[in-house]
Short mmCIF file of C-alpha atoms in Angstrom, two decimals:
data_model
loop_
_atom_site.label_atom_id
_atom_site.label_comp_id
_atom_site.label_asym_id
_atom_site.label_seq_id
_atom_site.Cartn_x
_atom_site.Cartn_y
_atom_site.Cartn_z
CA MET A 105 -1.53 -65.57 200.03
CA ALA A 106 -5.01 -65.01 198.65
CA SER A 107 -3.89 -61.72 197.12
CA GLN A 108 -0.93 -63.47 195.48
CA ALA A 109 -3.29 -66.08 194.05
CA ALA A 110 -5.62 -63.37 192.72
CA GLN A 111 -2.72 -61.76 190.85
CA LEU A 112 -2.11 -65.03 188.98
CA ILE A 113 -5.67 -65.13 187.61
CA ASP A 114 -6.52 -63.25 184.40
CA PRO A 115 -10.07 -61.91 184.94
CA VAL A 116 -10.90 -62.02 181.22
CA ALA A 117 -9.79 -65.65 180.85
CA HIS A 118 -11.51 -66.52 184.13
CA ALA A 119 -14.81 -65.10 182.87
CA ARG A 120 -14.68 -67.42 179.83
CA LEU A 121 -14.65 -70.49 182.07
CA ARG A 122 -18.37 -71.24 182.43
CA THR A 123 -18.89 -75.01 182.08
CA ARG A 124 -17.01 -78.20 182.81
CA ALA A 125 -16.20 -78.49 179.09
CA ASP A 126 -14.10 -75.32 179.46
CA GLU A 127 -11.59 -77.27 181.54
CA ALA A 128 -10.15 -78.32 178.17
CA ARG A 129 -9.23 -74.69 177.43
CA PRO A 130 -5.50 -73.94 177.64
CA GLU A 131 -6.09 -70.95 179.93
CA TYR A 132 -7.70 -73.27 182.50
CA GLU A 133 -4.71 -75.60 182.69
CA LYS A 134 -2.26 -72.68 182.59
CA THR A 135 -3.90 -70.90 185.53
CA VAL A 136 -4.45 -74.01 187.66
CA SER A 137 -0.81 -74.98 187.09
CA ALA A 138 0.33 -71.53 188.23
CA LEU A 139 -1.79 -71.79 191.37
CA ARG A 140 -0.35 -75.24 192.10
CA VAL A 141 3.16 -73.83 191.83
CA LEU A 142 2.16 -71.18 194.37
CA ARG A 143 0.78 -73.87 196.65
CA ARG A 144 3.99 -75.91 196.44
CA ARG A 145 5.97 -72.83 197.51
CA HIS A 146 3.87 -72.76 200.67
CA PRO A 147 3.65 -76.37 201.94
CA TYR A 148 1.05 -75.59 204.59
CA VAL A 149 -1.52 -74.49 202.00
CA ARG A 150 -4.11 -77.18 201.31
CA TYR A 151 -6.55 -75.63 198.82
CA ILE A 152 -6.64 -72.68 196.42
CA THR A 153 -10.06 -72.22 194.82
CA SER A 154 -11.70 -69.49 192.77
CA PHE A 155 -15.40 -68.70 192.70
CA ALA A 156 -17.79 -66.68 190.57
CA VAL A 157 -21.50 -65.97 190.49
CA HIS A 158 -23.31 -67.45 187.48
CA ASN A 159 -27.05 -66.82 187.12
CA GLY A 160 -27.31 -65.85 190.78
CA GLN A 161 -25.54 -69.00 192.02
CA CYS A 162 -22.06 -69.10 193.54
CA VAL A 163 -19.99 -71.75 191.71
CA THR A 164 -16.42 -72.99 191.69
CA VAL A 165 -14.22 -72.18 188.71
CA LEU A 166 -10.57 -73.01 189.44
CA ASP A 167 -9.54 -75.57 192.04
CA THR A 168 -6.03 -76.84 192.71
CA GLY A 169 -7.41 -79.76 194.74
CA GLU A 170 -5.39 -81.63 197.31
CA THR A 171 -4.25 -83.85 194.45
CA GLU A 172 -4.73 -83.39 190.71
CA SER A 173 -7.47 -86.04 190.73
CA ASP A 174 -9.30 -84.44 193.65
CA VAL A 175 -10.77 -81.18 192.38
CA SER A 176 -14.07 -79.39 192.15
CA HIS A 177 -15.17 -78.67 188.60
CA ILE A 178 -16.26 -75.53 186.82
CA GLY A 179 -19.89 -74.80 187.60
CA ASP A 180 -20.15 -76.92 190.76
CA PRO A 181 -22.58 -75.11 193.12
CA TRP A 182 -21.03 -73.72 196.27
CA LEU A 183 -22.65 -72.31 199.40
CA PRO A 184 -20.47 -69.29 200.24
CA ASP A 185 -19.66 -68.31 203.81
CA ASP A 186 -20.24 -64.70 204.83
CA GLU A 187 -16.67 -63.64 204.00
CA LEU A 188 -16.71 -65.10 200.48
CA ALA A 189 -20.17 -63.66 199.81
CA SER A 190 -18.97 -60.24 201.00
CA VAL A 191 -15.92 -60.29 198.72
CA LEU A 192 -18.03 -61.35 195.72
CA ALA A 193 -20.37 -58.45 196.51
CA ASP A 194 -17.36 -56.07 196.57
CA GLU A 195 -17.61 -55.56 200.33
CA HIS A 196 -14.00 -55.48 201.52
CA VAL A 197 -13.08 -58.06 204.17
CA LEU A 198 -10.06 -57.08 206.28
CA CYS A 199 -9.40 -60.38 208.01
CA ASN A 200 -8.40 -63.99 207.78
CA VAL A 201 -11.01 -66.36 209.13
CA ILE A 202 -10.56 -69.19 211.63
CA ASN A 203 -13.23 -71.86 211.47
CA ASN A 204 -13.61 -75.47 212.47
CA ASP A 205 -15.45 -78.39 210.90
CA ASN A 206 -15.35 -82.19 210.90
CA PHE A 207 -12.00 -82.09 209.11
CA GLY A 208 -10.20 -79.81 211.56
CA VAL A 209 -9.45 -76.15 212.23
CA TRP A 210 -8.82 -73.94 209.21
CA ILE A 211 -7.42 -70.50 208.50
CA SER A 212 -8.91 -69.10 205.30
CA GLY A 213 -8.12 -65.97 203.34
CA THR A 214 -10.19 -64.53 200.48
CA ALA A 215 -9.27 -61.95 197.85
CA PRO A 216 -11.25 -60.36 195.02
CA ILE A 217 -10.48 -60.80 191.33
CA ARG A 218 -11.10 -57.49 189.54
CA ASP A 219 -11.46 -56.60 185.89
CA ALA A 220 -9.74 -53.66 184.17
CA GLU A 221 -12.40 -51.25 185.50
CA GLY A 222 -11.88 -52.43 189.07
CA THR A 223 -15.16 -54.35 189.29
CA VAL A 224 -15.11 -57.57 191.30
CA VAL A 225 -15.84 -60.42 188.88
CA ALA A 226 -14.75 -63.37 191.02
CA ALA A 227 -12.90 -64.29 194.22
CA VAL A 228 -10.19 -66.71 195.28
CA THR A 229 -9.75 -68.41 198.65
CA VAL A 230 -6.70 -70.02 200.23
CA ASP A 231 -7.33 -72.62 202.96
CA ILE A 232 -4.62 -73.60 205.45
CA PRO A 233 -5.27 -76.27 208.11
CA ALA A 234 -4.23 -75.38 211.67
CA VAL A 235 -5.01 -78.80 213.13
CA ASP A 236 -6.67 -81.95 211.85
CA SER A 237 -9.85 -83.54 213.22
CA ARG A 238 -7.82 -85.32 215.93
CA GLY A 239 -6.23 -82.11 217.14
CA ARG A 240 -2.78 -82.93 215.75
CA PRO A 241 -0.82 -79.83 214.71
CA LEU A 242 -0.30 -79.26 211.00
CA LEU A 243 0.99 -75.69 211.01
CA TYR A 244 3.24 -75.95 214.03
CA ASN A 245 5.76 -78.35 215.48
CA ASP A 246 5.34 -80.14 218.80
CA ARG A 247 6.80 -77.22 220.77
CA SER A 248 3.83 -75.16 219.59
CA ARG A 249 1.19 -77.73 220.56
CA THR A 250 -0.22 -75.43 223.25
CA LEU A 251 -0.73 -72.68 220.68
CA THR A 252 -2.42 -75.14 218.35
CA ALA A 253 -4.76 -76.33 221.08
CA THR A 254 -5.52 -72.71 221.87
CA LEU A 255 -6.35 -72.05 218.22
CA GLU A 256 -8.72 -75.01 218.10
CA ALA A 257 -10.46 -74.05 221.34
CA ALA A 258 -10.70 -70.43 220.21
CA ALA A 259 -12.27 -71.46 216.91
CA ILE A 260 -14.87 -73.58 218.69
CA ARG A 261 -15.62 -70.85 221.20
CA PHE A 262 -15.74 -68.22 218.48
CA SER A 263 -18.19 -70.26 216.41
CA ARG A 264 -20.47 -70.77 219.42
CA ALA A 265 -20.20 -67.16 220.56
CA GLU A 266 -20.83 -65.89 217.05
CA VAL A 267 -24.06 -67.87 216.80
CA GLU A 268 -25.20 -66.81 220.27
CA ALA A 269 -24.46 -63.16 219.49
CA ILE A 270 -26.84 -63.01 216.51
CA THR A 271 -29.68 -65.34 217.51
CA ASP A 272 -32.57 -65.18 219.94
CA GLY A 273 -32.25 -67.77 222.69
CA LEU A 274 -35.94 -68.69 222.87
CA THR A 275 -36.86 -68.96 219.20
CA GLY A 276 -33.57 -69.59 217.41
CA LEU A 277 -34.36 -66.79 214.93
CA TYR A 278 -31.99 -63.87 214.40
CA ASN A 279 -32.11 -61.24 217.13
CA HIS A 280 -32.99 -57.55 217.04
CA ARG A 281 -29.40 -56.33 216.73
CA TYR A 282 -28.51 -58.63 213.85
CA LEU A 283 -31.78 -57.79 212.08
CA HIS A 284 -30.87 -54.10 212.01
CA GLU A 285 -27.36 -54.89 210.76
CA ARG A 286 -28.43 -57.26 208.00
CA LEU A 287 -31.44 -55.21 206.95
CA GLY A 288 -29.19 -52.24 206.27
CA GLU A 289 -26.92 -54.43 204.14
CA GLU A 290 -29.84 -55.94 202.22
CA LEU A 291 -31.27 -52.50 201.48
CA GLU A 292 -27.91 -51.33 200.14
CA ARG A 293 -27.78 -54.44 197.95
CA ALA A 294 -31.33 -53.88 196.70
CA GLN A 295 -30.51 -50.29 195.88
CA ARG A 296 -27.43 -51.28 193.89
CA ARG A 297 -29.38 -53.91 191.95
CA GLY A 298 -32.49 -51.83 191.48
CA SER A 299 -34.57 -54.59 193.09
CA LYS A 300 -37.41 -54.56 195.61
CA LEU A 301 -37.39 -55.75 199.20
CA SER A 302 -40.42 -56.27 201.41
CA LEU A 303 -40.63 -56.42 205.20
CA LEU A 304 -43.32 -58.26 207.16
CA PHE A 305 -43.91 -56.98 210.70
CA CYS A 306 -45.78 -59.65 212.68
CA ASP A 307 -47.37 -59.26 216.10
CA CYS A 308 -49.11 -61.95 218.13
CA ASP A 309 -52.72 -60.94 218.85
CA ARG A 310 -53.76 -60.44 222.49
CA PHE A 311 -50.56 -62.06 223.71
CA LYS A 312 -50.60 -60.28 227.08
CA VAL A 313 -54.02 -61.77 227.81
CA TYR A 314 -52.74 -65.16 226.73
CA ASN A 315 -49.74 -64.88 229.07
CA ASP A 316 -51.92 -63.72 231.97
CA ASN A 317 -54.33 -66.62 231.49
CA PHE A 318 -51.95 -69.47 230.76
CA GLY A 319 -48.59 -68.40 232.14
CA HIS A 320 -45.24 -67.45 230.69
CA LYS A 321 -44.19 -71.02 229.99
CA ALA A 322 -47.17 -71.53 227.69
CA GLY A 323 -46.41 -68.14 226.13
CA ASP A 324 -42.80 -69.11 225.43
CA THR A 325 -43.97 -72.38 223.87
CA ALA A 326 -46.39 -70.50 221.63
CA LEU A 327 -43.72 -68.02 220.51
CA ALA A 328 -41.31 -70.84 219.70
CA ARG A 329 -44.02 -72.56 217.66
CA MET A 330 -44.70 -69.37 215.70
CA ALA A 331 -40.98 -68.89 215.10
CA ARG A 332 -40.72 -72.38 213.57
CA ILE A 333 -43.56 -71.57 211.18
CA ILE A 334 -41.96 -68.23 210.23
CA ALA A 335 -38.62 -69.96 209.60
CA ALA A 336 -40.33 -72.64 207.49
CA THR A 337 -42.07 -69.94 205.45
CA SER A 338 -38.86 -68.09 204.63
CA ARG A 339 -36.39 -68.87 201.87
CA ARG A 340 -32.68 -69.28 202.46
CA SER A 341 -32.08 -65.76 201.14
CA ASP A 342 -34.67 -64.21 203.47
CA LEU A 343 -34.12 -62.94 207.01
CA ALA A 344 -36.37 -64.07 209.88
CA ALA A 345 -35.89 -62.41 213.26
CA ARG A 346 -37.53 -61.91 216.62
CA TYR A 347 -37.90 -58.16 216.98
CA GLY A 348 -38.75 -58.33 220.66
CA GLY A 349 -41.46 -59.73 222.91
CA GLU A 350 -44.21 -61.17 220.70
CA GLU A 351 -43.04 -59.29 217.58
CA PHE A 352 -41.33 -60.92 214.60
CA VAL A 353 -39.91 -59.56 211.35
CA LEU A 354 -39.49 -61.40 208.06
CA VAL A 355 -37.41 -59.67 205.37
CA LEU A 356 -38.17 -60.89 201.84
CA VAL A 357 -35.43 -60.05 199.33
CA ASP A 358 -36.27 -59.55 195.65
CA THR A 359 -39.96 -59.42 196.56
CA ASP A 360 -42.55 -56.76 195.69
CA THR A 361 -45.74 -55.96 197.62
CA ALA A 362 -47.84 -58.51 195.74
CA GLY A 363 -45.36 -61.27 196.47
CA ALA A 364 -45.11 -60.20 200.10
CA LEU A 365 -48.91 -60.25 200.47
CA ALA A 366 -48.98 -63.86 199.24
CA VAL A 367 -46.24 -64.91 201.68
CA ALA A 368 -47.87 -63.03 204.56
CA GLU A 369 -51.28 -64.58 203.96
CA HIS A 370 -49.73 -68.04 203.80
CA LEU A 371 -47.87 -67.36 207.05
CA ARG A 372 -50.99 -66.02 208.76
CA SER A 373 -53.08 -69.02 207.70
CA GLN A 374 -50.40 -71.52 208.78
CA ILE A 375 -50.18 -69.98 212.24
CA GLU A 376 -53.96 -69.91 212.52
CA LEU A 377 -54.14 -73.56 211.47
CA SER A 378 -51.38 -74.56 213.89
CA SER A 379 -53.04 -72.63 216.67
CA ALA A 380 -56.43 -74.19 215.94
CA ARG A 381 -54.93 -77.60 216.66
CA SER A 382 -53.39 -76.28 219.86
CA LYS A 383 -55.02 -76.24 223.27
CA TYR A 384 -54.47 -72.48 223.40
CA PRO A 385 -55.28 -70.82 220.04
CA LEU A 386 -53.35 -67.73 218.93
CA THR A 387 -53.27 -65.61 215.76
CA ILE A 388 -51.05 -62.87 214.34
CA SER A 389 -51.53 -59.56 212.57
CA ILE A 390 -49.05 -58.72 209.81
CA GLY A 391 -48.05 -55.37 208.31
CA ILE A 392 -46.09 -55.00 205.07
CA ALA A 393 -43.87 -52.24 203.69
CA THR A 394 -41.80 -52.43 200.52
CA PHE A 395 -38.52 -50.79 199.47
CA PRO A 396 -38.32 -48.50 197.57
CA ASP A 397 -42.07 -48.01 196.98
CA ASP A 398 -43.00 -47.24 200.59
CA ALA A 399 -39.70 -46.35 202.24
CA GLY A 400 -36.11 -45.56 201.37
CA THR A 401 -34.32 -46.27 204.65
CA ARG A 402 -34.13 -49.07 207.18
CA ASP A 403 -35.87 -47.20 210.00
CA GLU A 404 -38.58 -45.87 207.71
CA LEU A 405 -39.25 -49.34 206.34
CA LEU A 406 -39.56 -50.82 209.84
CA ASP A 407 -41.76 -47.96 211.00
CA LYS A 408 -44.17 -48.20 208.09
CA ALA A 409 -44.44 -51.98 208.28
CA ASP A 410 -45.13 -51.64 212.00
CA TRP A 411 -47.76 -48.99 211.29
CA ALA A 412 -49.39 -51.27 208.71
CA MET A 413 -49.46 -54.04 211.31
CA TYR A 414 -51.44 -51.78 213.62
CA ALA A 415 -53.84 -51.10 210.77
CA ALA A 416 -54.31 -54.89 210.53
CA LYS A 417 -55.16 -54.97 214.22
CA ARG A 418 -57.70 -52.17 213.76
CA ALA A 419 -59.25 -54.25 210.98
CA GLY A 420 -60.04 -56.99 213.49
CA ARG A 421 -56.69 -58.77 213.97
CA ASN A 422 -55.63 -62.07 212.36
CA CYS A 423 -55.21 -60.39 208.98
CA VAL A 424 -52.63 -58.82 206.66
CA HIS A 425 -52.34 -55.14 205.75
CA ALA A 426 -49.88 -53.44 203.39
CA PHE A 427 -48.73 -49.86 203.86
CA SER A 428 -49.67 -49.17 200.26
CA ASP A 429 -53.28 -50.11 201.07
CA GLY A 430 -53.73 -46.97 203.17
CA ILE A 431 -54.82 -46.43 206.75
CA ASP A 432 -58.46 -47.44 206.39
CA PRO A 433 -58.89 -51.22 205.91
CA ARG A 434 -62.58 -50.87 204.99
CA PRO A 435 -63.46 -51.29 201.28
CA ALA A 436 -64.89 -47.73 201.17
CA ALA A 437 -62.84 -44.87 199.78
CA ARG A 438 -59.45 -44.77 201.48
CA PRO A 439 -57.98 -41.50 202.74
CA ARG A 440 -54.69 -40.20 201.47
CA ILE A 441 -51.71 -41.83 203.20
CA VAL A 442 -49.81 -39.51 205.49
CA PRO A 443 -46.51 -40.28 207.19
CA PRO A 444 -47.17 -42.29 210.35
CA PRO A 445 -46.20 -40.98 213.77
CA SER A 446 -43.21 -42.44 215.53
CA ARG A 447 -43.52 -45.93 216.96
CA ARG A 448 -43.26 -44.58 220.52
CA ASP A 449 -46.05 -42.01 220.01
CA ARG A 450 -48.28 -44.47 218.18
CA ARG A 451 -47.90 -47.19 220.80
CA ALA A 452 -48.46 -44.75 223.63
CA ARG A 453 -51.82 -43.87 222.07
CA ALA A 454 -52.69 -47.44 221.16
CA GLY A 455 -52.24 -48.73 224.72
CA GLN A 456 -53.53 -52.15 225.54
CA ALA A 457 -56.55 -51.87 223.24
CA LEU A 458 -54.55 -53.15 220.28
CA ALA A 459 -52.38 -55.67 222.15
#
């Protein structure tokens, strides 16, 4: 269905629709009318909507609405789900999506709108309700009620399982596995756009001593508090994750080293301030590496940010160090940067002295 809708949309005419005033254009009414005809041919379809990215913001363009008086307008901001964002970024999505919200269970399909060169310039979604908010079937008759109930339960379970699969149970941040997956995608996006991406590798200072002195419950509470500060420091486009143990990673998209240093220093000071008010004070050391200046791959970026974090610990802990600053944090002449050893080798040598 979404592919059929995409074929009805002229990409050139679609690109001319930029503001609400453009709804007076004949091509707007012609295309919306064609999409409404398609919807009438398929009675179960509720919405057909097209989206584009204008000035970095996903916005609606065409919307059939449930009625002609109930439509989104050109330029209305829209927060895209992962599937829509992937299609707009020309990352092929081979699935329909089942999701549930306060209005029921939905099956959604998304298709790209391509120009003559094959470039994705917009996307169109088709939304079909499976059940309403009271669990009443909309796609199936009463004999299929069991299937409908199964769909609803599966959507709820899938949503919960999906969240649990990518988040850390203690802190609520993204987990190690999802960090690696998303970081690879963000690096590919940065490479395509020619933009920078910085990674902050954060490690809680002397956390083993803290745990030994105050117990694991106090340690978990402290880690959760740090995670809240990290999440509050990040933007919606950034990626905050628990790397493991007392280590955290914050990925800053569209951010160079100077911008990352400012964010890292703010984060460090906020954690220090929060810890100062706590019964058990804690601080963090932060290392920074930037793509493509310092590293060209995901693993290299993580390794160099981690190495820079250890340089921050050598500088006395509770400070920030960038890979580009070199290995000697003293203000005297800095030696030439050489590739760092592997994380395993470096940590084996560091031992507990830098914990």
